[in-house]
PDB file of C-alpha atoms in Angstrom:
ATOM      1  CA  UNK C   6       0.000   0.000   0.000  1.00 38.00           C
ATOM      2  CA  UNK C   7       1.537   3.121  -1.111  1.00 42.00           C
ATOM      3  CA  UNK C   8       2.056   6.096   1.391  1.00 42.00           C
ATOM      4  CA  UNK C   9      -0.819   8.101   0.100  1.00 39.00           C
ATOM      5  CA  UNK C  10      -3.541   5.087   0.429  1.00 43.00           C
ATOM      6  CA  UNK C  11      -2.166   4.582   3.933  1.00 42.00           C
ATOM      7  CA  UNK C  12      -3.191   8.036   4.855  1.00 46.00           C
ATOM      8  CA  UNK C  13      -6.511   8.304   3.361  1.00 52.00           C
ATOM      9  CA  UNK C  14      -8.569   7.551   6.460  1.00 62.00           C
ATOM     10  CA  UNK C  15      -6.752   8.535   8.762  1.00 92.00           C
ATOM     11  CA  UNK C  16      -7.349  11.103  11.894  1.00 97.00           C
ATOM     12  CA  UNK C  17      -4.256  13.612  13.274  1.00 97.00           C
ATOM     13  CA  UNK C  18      -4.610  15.918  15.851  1.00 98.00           C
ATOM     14  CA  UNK C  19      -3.322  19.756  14.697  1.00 98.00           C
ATOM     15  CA  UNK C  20      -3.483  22.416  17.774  1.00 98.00           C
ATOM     16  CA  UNK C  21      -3.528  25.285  15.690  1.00 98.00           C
ATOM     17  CA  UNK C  22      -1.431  27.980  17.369  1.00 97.00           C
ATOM     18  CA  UNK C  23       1.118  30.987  16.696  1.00 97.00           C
ATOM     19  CA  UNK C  24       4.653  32.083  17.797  1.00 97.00           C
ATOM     20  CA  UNK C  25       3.529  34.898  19.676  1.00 95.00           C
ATOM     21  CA  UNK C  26       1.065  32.142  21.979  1.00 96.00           C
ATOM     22  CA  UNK C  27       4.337  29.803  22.790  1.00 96.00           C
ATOM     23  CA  UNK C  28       3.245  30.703  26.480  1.00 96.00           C
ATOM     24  CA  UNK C  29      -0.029  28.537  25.797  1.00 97.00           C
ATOM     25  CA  UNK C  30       1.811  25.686  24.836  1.00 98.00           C
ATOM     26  CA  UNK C  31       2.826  24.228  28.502  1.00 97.00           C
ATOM     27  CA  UNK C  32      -0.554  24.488  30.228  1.00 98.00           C
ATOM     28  CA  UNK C  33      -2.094  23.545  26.909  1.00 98.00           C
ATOM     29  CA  UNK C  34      -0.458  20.186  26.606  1.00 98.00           C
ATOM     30  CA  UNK C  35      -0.206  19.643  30.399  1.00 98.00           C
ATOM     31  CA  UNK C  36      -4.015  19.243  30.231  1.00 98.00           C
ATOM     32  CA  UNK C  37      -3.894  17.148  26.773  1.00 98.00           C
ATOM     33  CA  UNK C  38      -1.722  14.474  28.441  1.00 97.00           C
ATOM     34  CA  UNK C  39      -3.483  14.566  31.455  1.00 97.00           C
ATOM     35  CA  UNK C  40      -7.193  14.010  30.142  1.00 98.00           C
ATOM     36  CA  UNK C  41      -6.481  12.522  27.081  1.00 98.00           C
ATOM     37  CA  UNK C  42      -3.988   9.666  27.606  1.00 96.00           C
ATOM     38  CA  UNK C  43      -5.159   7.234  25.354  1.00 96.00           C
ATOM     39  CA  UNK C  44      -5.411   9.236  22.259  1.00 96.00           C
ATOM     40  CA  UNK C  45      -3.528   7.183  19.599  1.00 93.00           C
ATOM     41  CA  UNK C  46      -3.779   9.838  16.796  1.00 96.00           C
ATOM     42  CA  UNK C  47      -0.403  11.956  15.959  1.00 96.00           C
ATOM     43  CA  UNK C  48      -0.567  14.732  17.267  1.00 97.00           C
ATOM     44  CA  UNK C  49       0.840  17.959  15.330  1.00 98.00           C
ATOM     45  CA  UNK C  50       1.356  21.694  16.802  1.00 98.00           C
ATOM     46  CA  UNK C  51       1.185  24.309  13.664  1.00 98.00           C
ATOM     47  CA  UNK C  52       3.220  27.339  14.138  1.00 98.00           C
ATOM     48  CA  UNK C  53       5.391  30.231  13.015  1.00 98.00           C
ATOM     49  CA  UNK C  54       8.804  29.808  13.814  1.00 98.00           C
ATOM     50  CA  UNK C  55       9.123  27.820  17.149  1.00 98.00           C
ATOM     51  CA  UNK C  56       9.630  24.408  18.293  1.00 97.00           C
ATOM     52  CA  UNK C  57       7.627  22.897  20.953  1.00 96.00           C
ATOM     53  CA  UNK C  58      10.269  20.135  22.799  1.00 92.00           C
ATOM     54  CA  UNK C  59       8.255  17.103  23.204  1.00 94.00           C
ATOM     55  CA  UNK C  60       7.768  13.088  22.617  1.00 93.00           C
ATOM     56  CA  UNK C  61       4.407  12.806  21.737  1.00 94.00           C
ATOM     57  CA  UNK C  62       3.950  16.653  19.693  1.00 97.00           C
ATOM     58  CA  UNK C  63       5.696  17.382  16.466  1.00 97.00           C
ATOM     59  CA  UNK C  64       5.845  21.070  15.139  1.00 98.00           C
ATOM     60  CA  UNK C  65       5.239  21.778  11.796  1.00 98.00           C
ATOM     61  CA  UNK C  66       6.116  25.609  10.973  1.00 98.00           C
ATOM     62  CA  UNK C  67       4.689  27.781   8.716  1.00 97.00           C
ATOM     63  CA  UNK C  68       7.886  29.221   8.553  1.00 96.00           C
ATOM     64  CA  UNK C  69       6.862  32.735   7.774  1.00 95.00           C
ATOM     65  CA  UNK C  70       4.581  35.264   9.512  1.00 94.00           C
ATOM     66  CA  UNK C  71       1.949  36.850   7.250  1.00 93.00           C
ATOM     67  CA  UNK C  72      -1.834  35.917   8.046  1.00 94.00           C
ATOM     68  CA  UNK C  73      -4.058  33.388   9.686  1.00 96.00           C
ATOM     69  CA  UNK C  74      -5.149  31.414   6.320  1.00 96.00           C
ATOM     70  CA  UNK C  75      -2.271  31.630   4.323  1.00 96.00           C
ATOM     71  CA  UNK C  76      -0.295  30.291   7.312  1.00 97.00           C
ATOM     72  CA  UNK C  77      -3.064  27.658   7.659  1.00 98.00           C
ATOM     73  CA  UNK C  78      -2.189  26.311   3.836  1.00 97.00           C
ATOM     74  CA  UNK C  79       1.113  26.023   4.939  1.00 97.00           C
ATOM     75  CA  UNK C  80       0.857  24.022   7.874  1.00 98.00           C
ATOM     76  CA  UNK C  81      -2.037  21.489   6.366  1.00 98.00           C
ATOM     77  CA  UNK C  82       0.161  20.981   3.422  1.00 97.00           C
ATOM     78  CA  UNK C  83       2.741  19.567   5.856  1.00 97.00           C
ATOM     79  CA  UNK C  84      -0.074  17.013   7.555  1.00 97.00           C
ATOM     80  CA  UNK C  85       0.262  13.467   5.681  1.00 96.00           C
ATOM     81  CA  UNK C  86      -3.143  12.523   6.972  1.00 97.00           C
ATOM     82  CA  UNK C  87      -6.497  13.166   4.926  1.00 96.00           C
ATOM     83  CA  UNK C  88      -8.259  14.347   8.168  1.00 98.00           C
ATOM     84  CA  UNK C  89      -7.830  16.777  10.980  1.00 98.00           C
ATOM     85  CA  UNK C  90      -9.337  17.368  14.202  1.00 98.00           C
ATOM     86  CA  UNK C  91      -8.335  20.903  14.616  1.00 98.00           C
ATOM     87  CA  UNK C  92      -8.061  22.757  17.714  1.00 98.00           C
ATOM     88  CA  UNK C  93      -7.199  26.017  19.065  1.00 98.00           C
ATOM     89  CA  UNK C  94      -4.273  26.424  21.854  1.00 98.00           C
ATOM     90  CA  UNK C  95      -6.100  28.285  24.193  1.00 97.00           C
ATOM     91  CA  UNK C  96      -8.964  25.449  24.101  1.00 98.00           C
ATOM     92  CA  UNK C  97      -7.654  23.967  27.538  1.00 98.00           C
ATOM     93  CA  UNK C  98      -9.188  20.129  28.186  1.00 98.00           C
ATOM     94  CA  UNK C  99     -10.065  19.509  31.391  1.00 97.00           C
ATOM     95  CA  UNK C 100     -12.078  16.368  31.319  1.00 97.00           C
ATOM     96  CA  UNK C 101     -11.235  13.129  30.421  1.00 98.00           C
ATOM     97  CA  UNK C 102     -11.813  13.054  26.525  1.00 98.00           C
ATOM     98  CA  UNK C 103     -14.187  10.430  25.695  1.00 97.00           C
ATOM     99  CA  UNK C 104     -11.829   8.463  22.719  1.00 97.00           C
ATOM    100  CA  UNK C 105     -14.415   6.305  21.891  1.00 96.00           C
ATOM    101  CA  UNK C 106     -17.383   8.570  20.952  1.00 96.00           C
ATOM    102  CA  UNK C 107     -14.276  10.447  19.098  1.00 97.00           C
ATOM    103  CA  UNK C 108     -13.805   7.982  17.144  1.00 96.00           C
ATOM    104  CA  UNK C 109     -17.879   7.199  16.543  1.00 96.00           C
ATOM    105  CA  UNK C 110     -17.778  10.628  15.093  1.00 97.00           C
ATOM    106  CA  UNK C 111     -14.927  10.202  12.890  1.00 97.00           C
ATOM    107  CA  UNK C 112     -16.501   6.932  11.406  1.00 96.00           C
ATOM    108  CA  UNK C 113     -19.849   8.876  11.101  1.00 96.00           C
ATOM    109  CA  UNK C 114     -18.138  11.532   9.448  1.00 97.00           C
ATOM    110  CA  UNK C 115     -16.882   9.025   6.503  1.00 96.00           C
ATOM    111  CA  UNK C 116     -19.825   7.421   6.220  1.00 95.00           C
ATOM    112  CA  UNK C 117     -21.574  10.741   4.961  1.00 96.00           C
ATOM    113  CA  UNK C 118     -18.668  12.061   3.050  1.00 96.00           C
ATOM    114  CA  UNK C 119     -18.596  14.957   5.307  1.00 98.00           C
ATOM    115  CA  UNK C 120     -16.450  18.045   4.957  1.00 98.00           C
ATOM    116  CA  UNK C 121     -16.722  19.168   8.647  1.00 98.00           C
ATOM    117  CA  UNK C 122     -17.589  17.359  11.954  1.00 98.00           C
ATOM    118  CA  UNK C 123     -18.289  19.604  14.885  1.00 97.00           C
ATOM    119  CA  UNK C 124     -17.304  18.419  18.485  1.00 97.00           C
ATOM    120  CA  UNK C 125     -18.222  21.055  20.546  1.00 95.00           C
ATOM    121  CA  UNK C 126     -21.824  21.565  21.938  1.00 95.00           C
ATOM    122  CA  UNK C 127     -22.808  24.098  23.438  1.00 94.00           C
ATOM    123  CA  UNK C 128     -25.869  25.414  25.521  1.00 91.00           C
ATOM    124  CA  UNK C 129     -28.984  25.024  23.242  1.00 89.00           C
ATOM    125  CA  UNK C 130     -29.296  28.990  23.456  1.00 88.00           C
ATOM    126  CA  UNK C 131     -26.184  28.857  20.909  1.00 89.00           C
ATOM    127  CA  UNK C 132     -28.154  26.628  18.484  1.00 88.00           C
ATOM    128  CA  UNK C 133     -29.266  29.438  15.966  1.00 89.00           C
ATOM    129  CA  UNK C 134     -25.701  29.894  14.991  1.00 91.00           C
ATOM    130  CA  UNK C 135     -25.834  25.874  13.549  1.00 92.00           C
ATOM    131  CA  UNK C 136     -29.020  24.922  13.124  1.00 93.00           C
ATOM    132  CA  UNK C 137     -29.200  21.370  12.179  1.00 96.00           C
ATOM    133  CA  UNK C 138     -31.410  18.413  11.237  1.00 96.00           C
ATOM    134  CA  UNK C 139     -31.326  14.828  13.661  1.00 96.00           C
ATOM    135  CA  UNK C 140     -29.692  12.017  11.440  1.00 95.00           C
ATOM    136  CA  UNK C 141     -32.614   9.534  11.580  1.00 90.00           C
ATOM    137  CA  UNK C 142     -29.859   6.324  11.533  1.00 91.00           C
ATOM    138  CA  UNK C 143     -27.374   7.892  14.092  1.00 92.00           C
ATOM    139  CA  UNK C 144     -29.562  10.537  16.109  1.00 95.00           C
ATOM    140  CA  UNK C 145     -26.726  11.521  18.391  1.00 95.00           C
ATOM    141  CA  UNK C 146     -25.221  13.605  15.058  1.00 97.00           C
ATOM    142  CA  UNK C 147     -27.225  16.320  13.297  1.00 97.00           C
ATOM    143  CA  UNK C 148     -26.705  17.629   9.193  1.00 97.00           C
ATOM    144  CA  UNK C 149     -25.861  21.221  10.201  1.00 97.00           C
ATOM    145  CA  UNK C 150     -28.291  23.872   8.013  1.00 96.00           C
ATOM    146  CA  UNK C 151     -26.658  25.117   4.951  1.00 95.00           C
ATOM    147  CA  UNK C 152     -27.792  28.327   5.427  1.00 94.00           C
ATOM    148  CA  UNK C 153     -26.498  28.475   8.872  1.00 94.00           C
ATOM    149  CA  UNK C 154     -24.219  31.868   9.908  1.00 91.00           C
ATOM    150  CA  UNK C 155     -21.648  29.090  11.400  1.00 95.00           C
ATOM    151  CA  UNK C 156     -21.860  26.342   9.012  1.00 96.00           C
ATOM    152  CA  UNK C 157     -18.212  25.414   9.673  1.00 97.00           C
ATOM    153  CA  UNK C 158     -16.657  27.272  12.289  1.00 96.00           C
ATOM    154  CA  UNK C 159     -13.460  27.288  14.534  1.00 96.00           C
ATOM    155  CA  UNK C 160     -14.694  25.113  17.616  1.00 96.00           C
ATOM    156  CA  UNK C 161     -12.954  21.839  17.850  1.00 98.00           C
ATOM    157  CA  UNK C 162     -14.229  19.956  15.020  1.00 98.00           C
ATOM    158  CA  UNK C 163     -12.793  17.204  12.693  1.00 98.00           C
ATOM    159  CA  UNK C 164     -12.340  18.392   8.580  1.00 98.00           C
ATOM    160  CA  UNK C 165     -11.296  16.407   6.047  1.00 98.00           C
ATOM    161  CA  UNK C 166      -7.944  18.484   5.232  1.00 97.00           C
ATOM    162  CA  UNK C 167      -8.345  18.803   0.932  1.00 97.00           C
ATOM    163  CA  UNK C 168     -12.230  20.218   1.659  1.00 98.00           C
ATOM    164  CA  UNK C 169     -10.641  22.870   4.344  1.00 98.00           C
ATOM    165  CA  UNK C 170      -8.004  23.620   1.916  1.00 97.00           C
ATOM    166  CA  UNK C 171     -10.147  24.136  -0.477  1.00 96.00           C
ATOM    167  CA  UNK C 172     -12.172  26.904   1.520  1.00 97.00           C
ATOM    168  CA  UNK C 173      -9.632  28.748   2.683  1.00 97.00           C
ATOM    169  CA  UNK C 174      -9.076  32.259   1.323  1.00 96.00           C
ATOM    170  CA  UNK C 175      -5.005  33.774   1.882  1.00 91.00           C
ATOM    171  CA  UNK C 176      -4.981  36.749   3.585  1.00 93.00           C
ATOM    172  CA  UNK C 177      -8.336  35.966   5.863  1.00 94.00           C
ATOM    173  CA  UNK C 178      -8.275  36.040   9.759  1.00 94.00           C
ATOM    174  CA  UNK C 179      -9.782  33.592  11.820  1.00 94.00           C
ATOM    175  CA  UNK C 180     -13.151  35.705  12.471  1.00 91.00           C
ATOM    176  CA  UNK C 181     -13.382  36.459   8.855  1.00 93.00           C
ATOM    177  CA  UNK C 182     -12.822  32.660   7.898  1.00 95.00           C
ATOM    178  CA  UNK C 183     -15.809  31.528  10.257  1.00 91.00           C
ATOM    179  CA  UNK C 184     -18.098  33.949   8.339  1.00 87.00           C
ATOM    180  CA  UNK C 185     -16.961  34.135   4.698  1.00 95.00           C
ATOM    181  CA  UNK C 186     -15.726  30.665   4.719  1.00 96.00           C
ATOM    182  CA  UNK C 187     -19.283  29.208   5.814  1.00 95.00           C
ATOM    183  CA  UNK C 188     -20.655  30.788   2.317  1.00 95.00           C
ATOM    184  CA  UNK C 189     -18.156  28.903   0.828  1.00 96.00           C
ATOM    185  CA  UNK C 190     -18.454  25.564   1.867  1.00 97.00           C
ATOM    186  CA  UNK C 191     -22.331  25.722   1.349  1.00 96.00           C
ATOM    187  CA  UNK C 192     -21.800  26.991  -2.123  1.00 96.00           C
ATOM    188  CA  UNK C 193     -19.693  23.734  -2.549  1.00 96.00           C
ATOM    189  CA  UNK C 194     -22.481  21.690  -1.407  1.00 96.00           C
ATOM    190  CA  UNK C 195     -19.875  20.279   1.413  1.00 97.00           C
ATOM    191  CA  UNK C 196     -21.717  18.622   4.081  1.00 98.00           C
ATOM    192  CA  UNK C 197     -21.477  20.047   7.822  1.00 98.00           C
ATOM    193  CA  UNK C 198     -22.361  17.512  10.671  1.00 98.00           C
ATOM    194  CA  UNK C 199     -22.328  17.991  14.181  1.00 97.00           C
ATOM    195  CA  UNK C 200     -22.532  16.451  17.858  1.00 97.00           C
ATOM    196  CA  UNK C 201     -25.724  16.756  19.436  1.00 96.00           C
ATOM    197  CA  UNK C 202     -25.666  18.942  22.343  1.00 95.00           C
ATOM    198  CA  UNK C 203     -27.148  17.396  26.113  1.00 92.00           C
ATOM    199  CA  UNK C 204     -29.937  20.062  27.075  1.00 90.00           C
ATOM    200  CA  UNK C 205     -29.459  19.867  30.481  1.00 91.00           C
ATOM    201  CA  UNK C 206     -25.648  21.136  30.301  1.00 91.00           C
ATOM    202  CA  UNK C 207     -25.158  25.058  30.241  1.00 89.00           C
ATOM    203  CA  UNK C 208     -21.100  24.608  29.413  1.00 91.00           C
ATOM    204  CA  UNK C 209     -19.267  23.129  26.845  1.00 94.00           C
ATOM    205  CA  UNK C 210     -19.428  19.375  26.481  1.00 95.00           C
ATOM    206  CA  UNK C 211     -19.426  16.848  23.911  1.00 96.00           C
ATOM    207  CA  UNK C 212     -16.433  14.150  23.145  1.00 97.00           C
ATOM    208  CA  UNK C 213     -14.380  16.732  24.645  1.00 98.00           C
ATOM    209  CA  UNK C 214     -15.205  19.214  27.079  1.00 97.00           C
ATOM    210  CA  UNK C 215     -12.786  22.353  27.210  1.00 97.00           C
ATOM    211  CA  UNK C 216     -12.140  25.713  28.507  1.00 97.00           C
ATOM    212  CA  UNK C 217     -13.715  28.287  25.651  1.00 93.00           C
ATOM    213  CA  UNK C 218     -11.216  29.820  25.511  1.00 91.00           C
ATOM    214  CA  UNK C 219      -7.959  30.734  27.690  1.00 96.00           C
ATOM    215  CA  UNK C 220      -7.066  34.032  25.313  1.00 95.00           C
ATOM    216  CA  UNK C 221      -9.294  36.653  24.045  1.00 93.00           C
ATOM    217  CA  UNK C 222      -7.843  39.525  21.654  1.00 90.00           C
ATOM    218  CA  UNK C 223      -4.827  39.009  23.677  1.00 91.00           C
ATOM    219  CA  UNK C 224      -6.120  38.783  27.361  1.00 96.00           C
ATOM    220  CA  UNK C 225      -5.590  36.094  29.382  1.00 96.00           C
ATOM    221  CA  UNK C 226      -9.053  35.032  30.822  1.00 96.00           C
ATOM    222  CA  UNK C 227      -9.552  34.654  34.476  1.00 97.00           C
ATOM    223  CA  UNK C 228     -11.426  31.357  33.677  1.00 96.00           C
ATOM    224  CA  UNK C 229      -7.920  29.790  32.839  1.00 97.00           C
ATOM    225  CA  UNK C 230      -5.662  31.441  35.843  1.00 96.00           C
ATOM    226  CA  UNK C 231      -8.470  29.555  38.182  1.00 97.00           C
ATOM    227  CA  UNK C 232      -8.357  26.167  36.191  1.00 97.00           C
ATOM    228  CA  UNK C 233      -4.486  26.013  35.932  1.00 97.00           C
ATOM    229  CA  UNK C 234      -4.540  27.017  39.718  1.00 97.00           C
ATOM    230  CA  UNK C 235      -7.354  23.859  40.804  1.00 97.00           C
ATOM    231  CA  UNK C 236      -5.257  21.701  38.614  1.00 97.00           C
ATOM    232  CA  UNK C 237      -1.608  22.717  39.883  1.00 97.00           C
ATOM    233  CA  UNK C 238      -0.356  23.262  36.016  1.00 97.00           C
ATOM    234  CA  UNK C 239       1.958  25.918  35.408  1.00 95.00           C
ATOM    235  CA  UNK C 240       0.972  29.021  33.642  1.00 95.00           C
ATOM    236  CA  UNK C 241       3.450  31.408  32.684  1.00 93.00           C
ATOM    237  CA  UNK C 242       1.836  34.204  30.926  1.00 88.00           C
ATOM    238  CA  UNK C 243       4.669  36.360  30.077  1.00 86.00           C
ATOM    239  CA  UNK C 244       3.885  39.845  30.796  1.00 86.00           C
ATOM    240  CA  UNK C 245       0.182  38.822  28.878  1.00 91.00           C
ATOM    241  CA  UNK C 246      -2.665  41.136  30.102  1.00 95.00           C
ATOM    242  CA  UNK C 247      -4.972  39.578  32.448  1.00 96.00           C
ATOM    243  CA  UNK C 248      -8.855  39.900  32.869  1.00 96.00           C
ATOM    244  CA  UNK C 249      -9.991  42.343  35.369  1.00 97.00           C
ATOM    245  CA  UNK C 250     -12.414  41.641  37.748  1.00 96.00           C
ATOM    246  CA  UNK C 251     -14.794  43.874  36.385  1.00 96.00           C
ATOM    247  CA  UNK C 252     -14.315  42.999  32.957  1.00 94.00           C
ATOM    248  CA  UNK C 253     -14.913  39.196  33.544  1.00 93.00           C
ATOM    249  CA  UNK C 254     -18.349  40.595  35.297  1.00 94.00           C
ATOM    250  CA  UNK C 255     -19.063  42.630  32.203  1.00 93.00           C
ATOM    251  CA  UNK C 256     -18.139  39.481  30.086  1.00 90.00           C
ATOM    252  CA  UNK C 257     -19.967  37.104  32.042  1.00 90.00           C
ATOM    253  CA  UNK C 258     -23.170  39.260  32.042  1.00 91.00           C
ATOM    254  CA  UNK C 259     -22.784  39.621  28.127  1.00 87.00           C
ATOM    255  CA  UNK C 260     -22.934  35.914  27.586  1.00 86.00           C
ATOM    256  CA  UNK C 261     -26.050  35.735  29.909  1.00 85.00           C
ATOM    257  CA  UNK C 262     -28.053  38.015  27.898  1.00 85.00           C
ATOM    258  CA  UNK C 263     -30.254  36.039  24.734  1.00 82.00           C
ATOM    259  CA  UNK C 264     -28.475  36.528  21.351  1.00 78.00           C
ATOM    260  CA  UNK C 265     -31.066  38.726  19.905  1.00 77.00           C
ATOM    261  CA  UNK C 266     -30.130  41.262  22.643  1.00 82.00           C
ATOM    262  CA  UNK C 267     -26.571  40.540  21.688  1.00 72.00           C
ATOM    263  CA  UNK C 268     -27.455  40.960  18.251  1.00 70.00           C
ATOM    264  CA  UNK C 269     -28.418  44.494  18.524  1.00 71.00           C
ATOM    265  CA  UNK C 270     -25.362  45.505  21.064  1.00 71.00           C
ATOM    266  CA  UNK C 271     -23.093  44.428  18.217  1.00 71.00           C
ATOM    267  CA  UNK C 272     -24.843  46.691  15.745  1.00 62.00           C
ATOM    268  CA  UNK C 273     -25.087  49.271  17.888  1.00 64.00           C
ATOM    269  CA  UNK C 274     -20.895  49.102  18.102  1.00 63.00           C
ATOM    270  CA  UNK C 275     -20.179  48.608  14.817  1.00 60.00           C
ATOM    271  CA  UNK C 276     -22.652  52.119  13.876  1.00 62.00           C
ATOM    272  CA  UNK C 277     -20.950  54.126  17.043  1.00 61.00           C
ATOM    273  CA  UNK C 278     -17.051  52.583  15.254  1.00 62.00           C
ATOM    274  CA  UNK C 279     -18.314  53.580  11.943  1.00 60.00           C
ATOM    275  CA  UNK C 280     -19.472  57.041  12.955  1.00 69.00           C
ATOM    276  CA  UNK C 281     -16.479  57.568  14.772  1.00 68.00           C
ATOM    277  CA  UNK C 282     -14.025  56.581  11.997  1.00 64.00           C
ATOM    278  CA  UNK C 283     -15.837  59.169   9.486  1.00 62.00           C
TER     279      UNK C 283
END
């Protein structure tokens, strides 16, 4: 069996980071060994410039700082398998991953030819952003709407690599890749599945349940200072801003409020910014 057959079906693990989030890397993979011990996939860290000394994690660098997507082509190019479970270095794990359902939803995902599989569920207050559709054979999966905002998106989620490569635009950032790249993928006709989410659960869950996320525009979040503190893993956050008190309030009471109200707060900025930039 030649090399590229040997790949075809097969699953790696790519935590998707940058030079300038090194910091991340120790408490990131503290809490990947520690929850997810049996995970017999390869596991890859894409970055800039930097090497990330470890047995089990092997860095592939873009080798050149420029933007998010073209970066992105780079580092997939360098993956030899045909699937990737991507996730973000500030997505901290902190339960015990559950490797079997993980690999349910891979399977799942080949069976329907699937472009995209999302892991993450979140509270059912979120669901507007993916709509979906039960599978009526497997009704722990949905077929996420076509039409939805967040038809692919940057939550951990497995992609078959050409199909990502194919969406990806150079010179996009990660916010405009969720958006623009959705479009996309539904103009392909690429089929988005997802994890059903449990409606009793107001947190992130699924196959694996992490922190959402450590870093925000740069800030260290004081959700991930308290988690590496309970779990005794070292954070070094190297001169990083921290969340305030008052600004984790103010965050905290933004995510309470129902997305319509959100909605119009985020409208209501972006007028005020474009008023202001005139």
């Amino acid at each position: 069996m030649n090399e590229l057959k040997m790949h075809e079906n097969k699953l790696a693990v790519l935590v998707l980071s940058c030079d300038k989030n090194c910091d991340l890397w120790p408490p990131f993979f503290s809490f990947y060994q520690k929850y997810w011990k049996d995970c017999n996939y390869k596991v890859y860290l894409g970055t800039n410039f930097l090497k990330f000394e470890s047995d089990f994690v092997t860095t592939i660098n873009s080798n050149v700082k420029s933007n998010w997507s073209s970066e992105l082509k780079i580092i997939l190019n360098g993956i030899p398998e045909k699937n990737v479970l991507i996730i973000l270095e500030d997505y901290f794990i902190y339960q015990k991953v559950n490797t079997s359902q993980v690999e349910d939803v891979f399977n799942t995902m080949l069976k329907y030819n699937a472009g995209f599989m999302m892991l993450g569920c979140f509270p059912t207050k979120y669901r507007s952003l993916w709509n979906y559709t039960i599978l009526s054979d497997t009704p722990a999966y949905g077929i996420i709407d076509s039409r939805s905002n967040y038809l692919v998106n940057l939550q951990i989620g497995i992609w078959n690599k050409a199909i990502l490569t194919n969406i990806l635009v150079e010179g996009e950032s990660p916010w405009e890749f969720e958006l623009k790249a959705s479009k996309r993928f539904a103009k392909n006709n690429f089929l988005s599945l997802c994890v059903r989410e449990n409606r009793k659960l107001n947190h992130v869950h699924g196959p694996i349940v992490y922190l959402c996320g450590a870093l925000t525009k740069g800030v260290i979040m004081r959700d991930a200072i308290r988690l590496c503190k309970k779990e005794n893993i070292e954070f070094n956050i190297n001169g990083k801003k921290v969340e305030t008190l008052e600004e984790e309030i103010l965050r905290r009471s933004y995510i309470a409020l129902p997305l319509s109200i959100r909605k119009v707060i985020g409208y209501l900025k972006a007028s005020v910014k474009r008023i202001n930039s005139k």
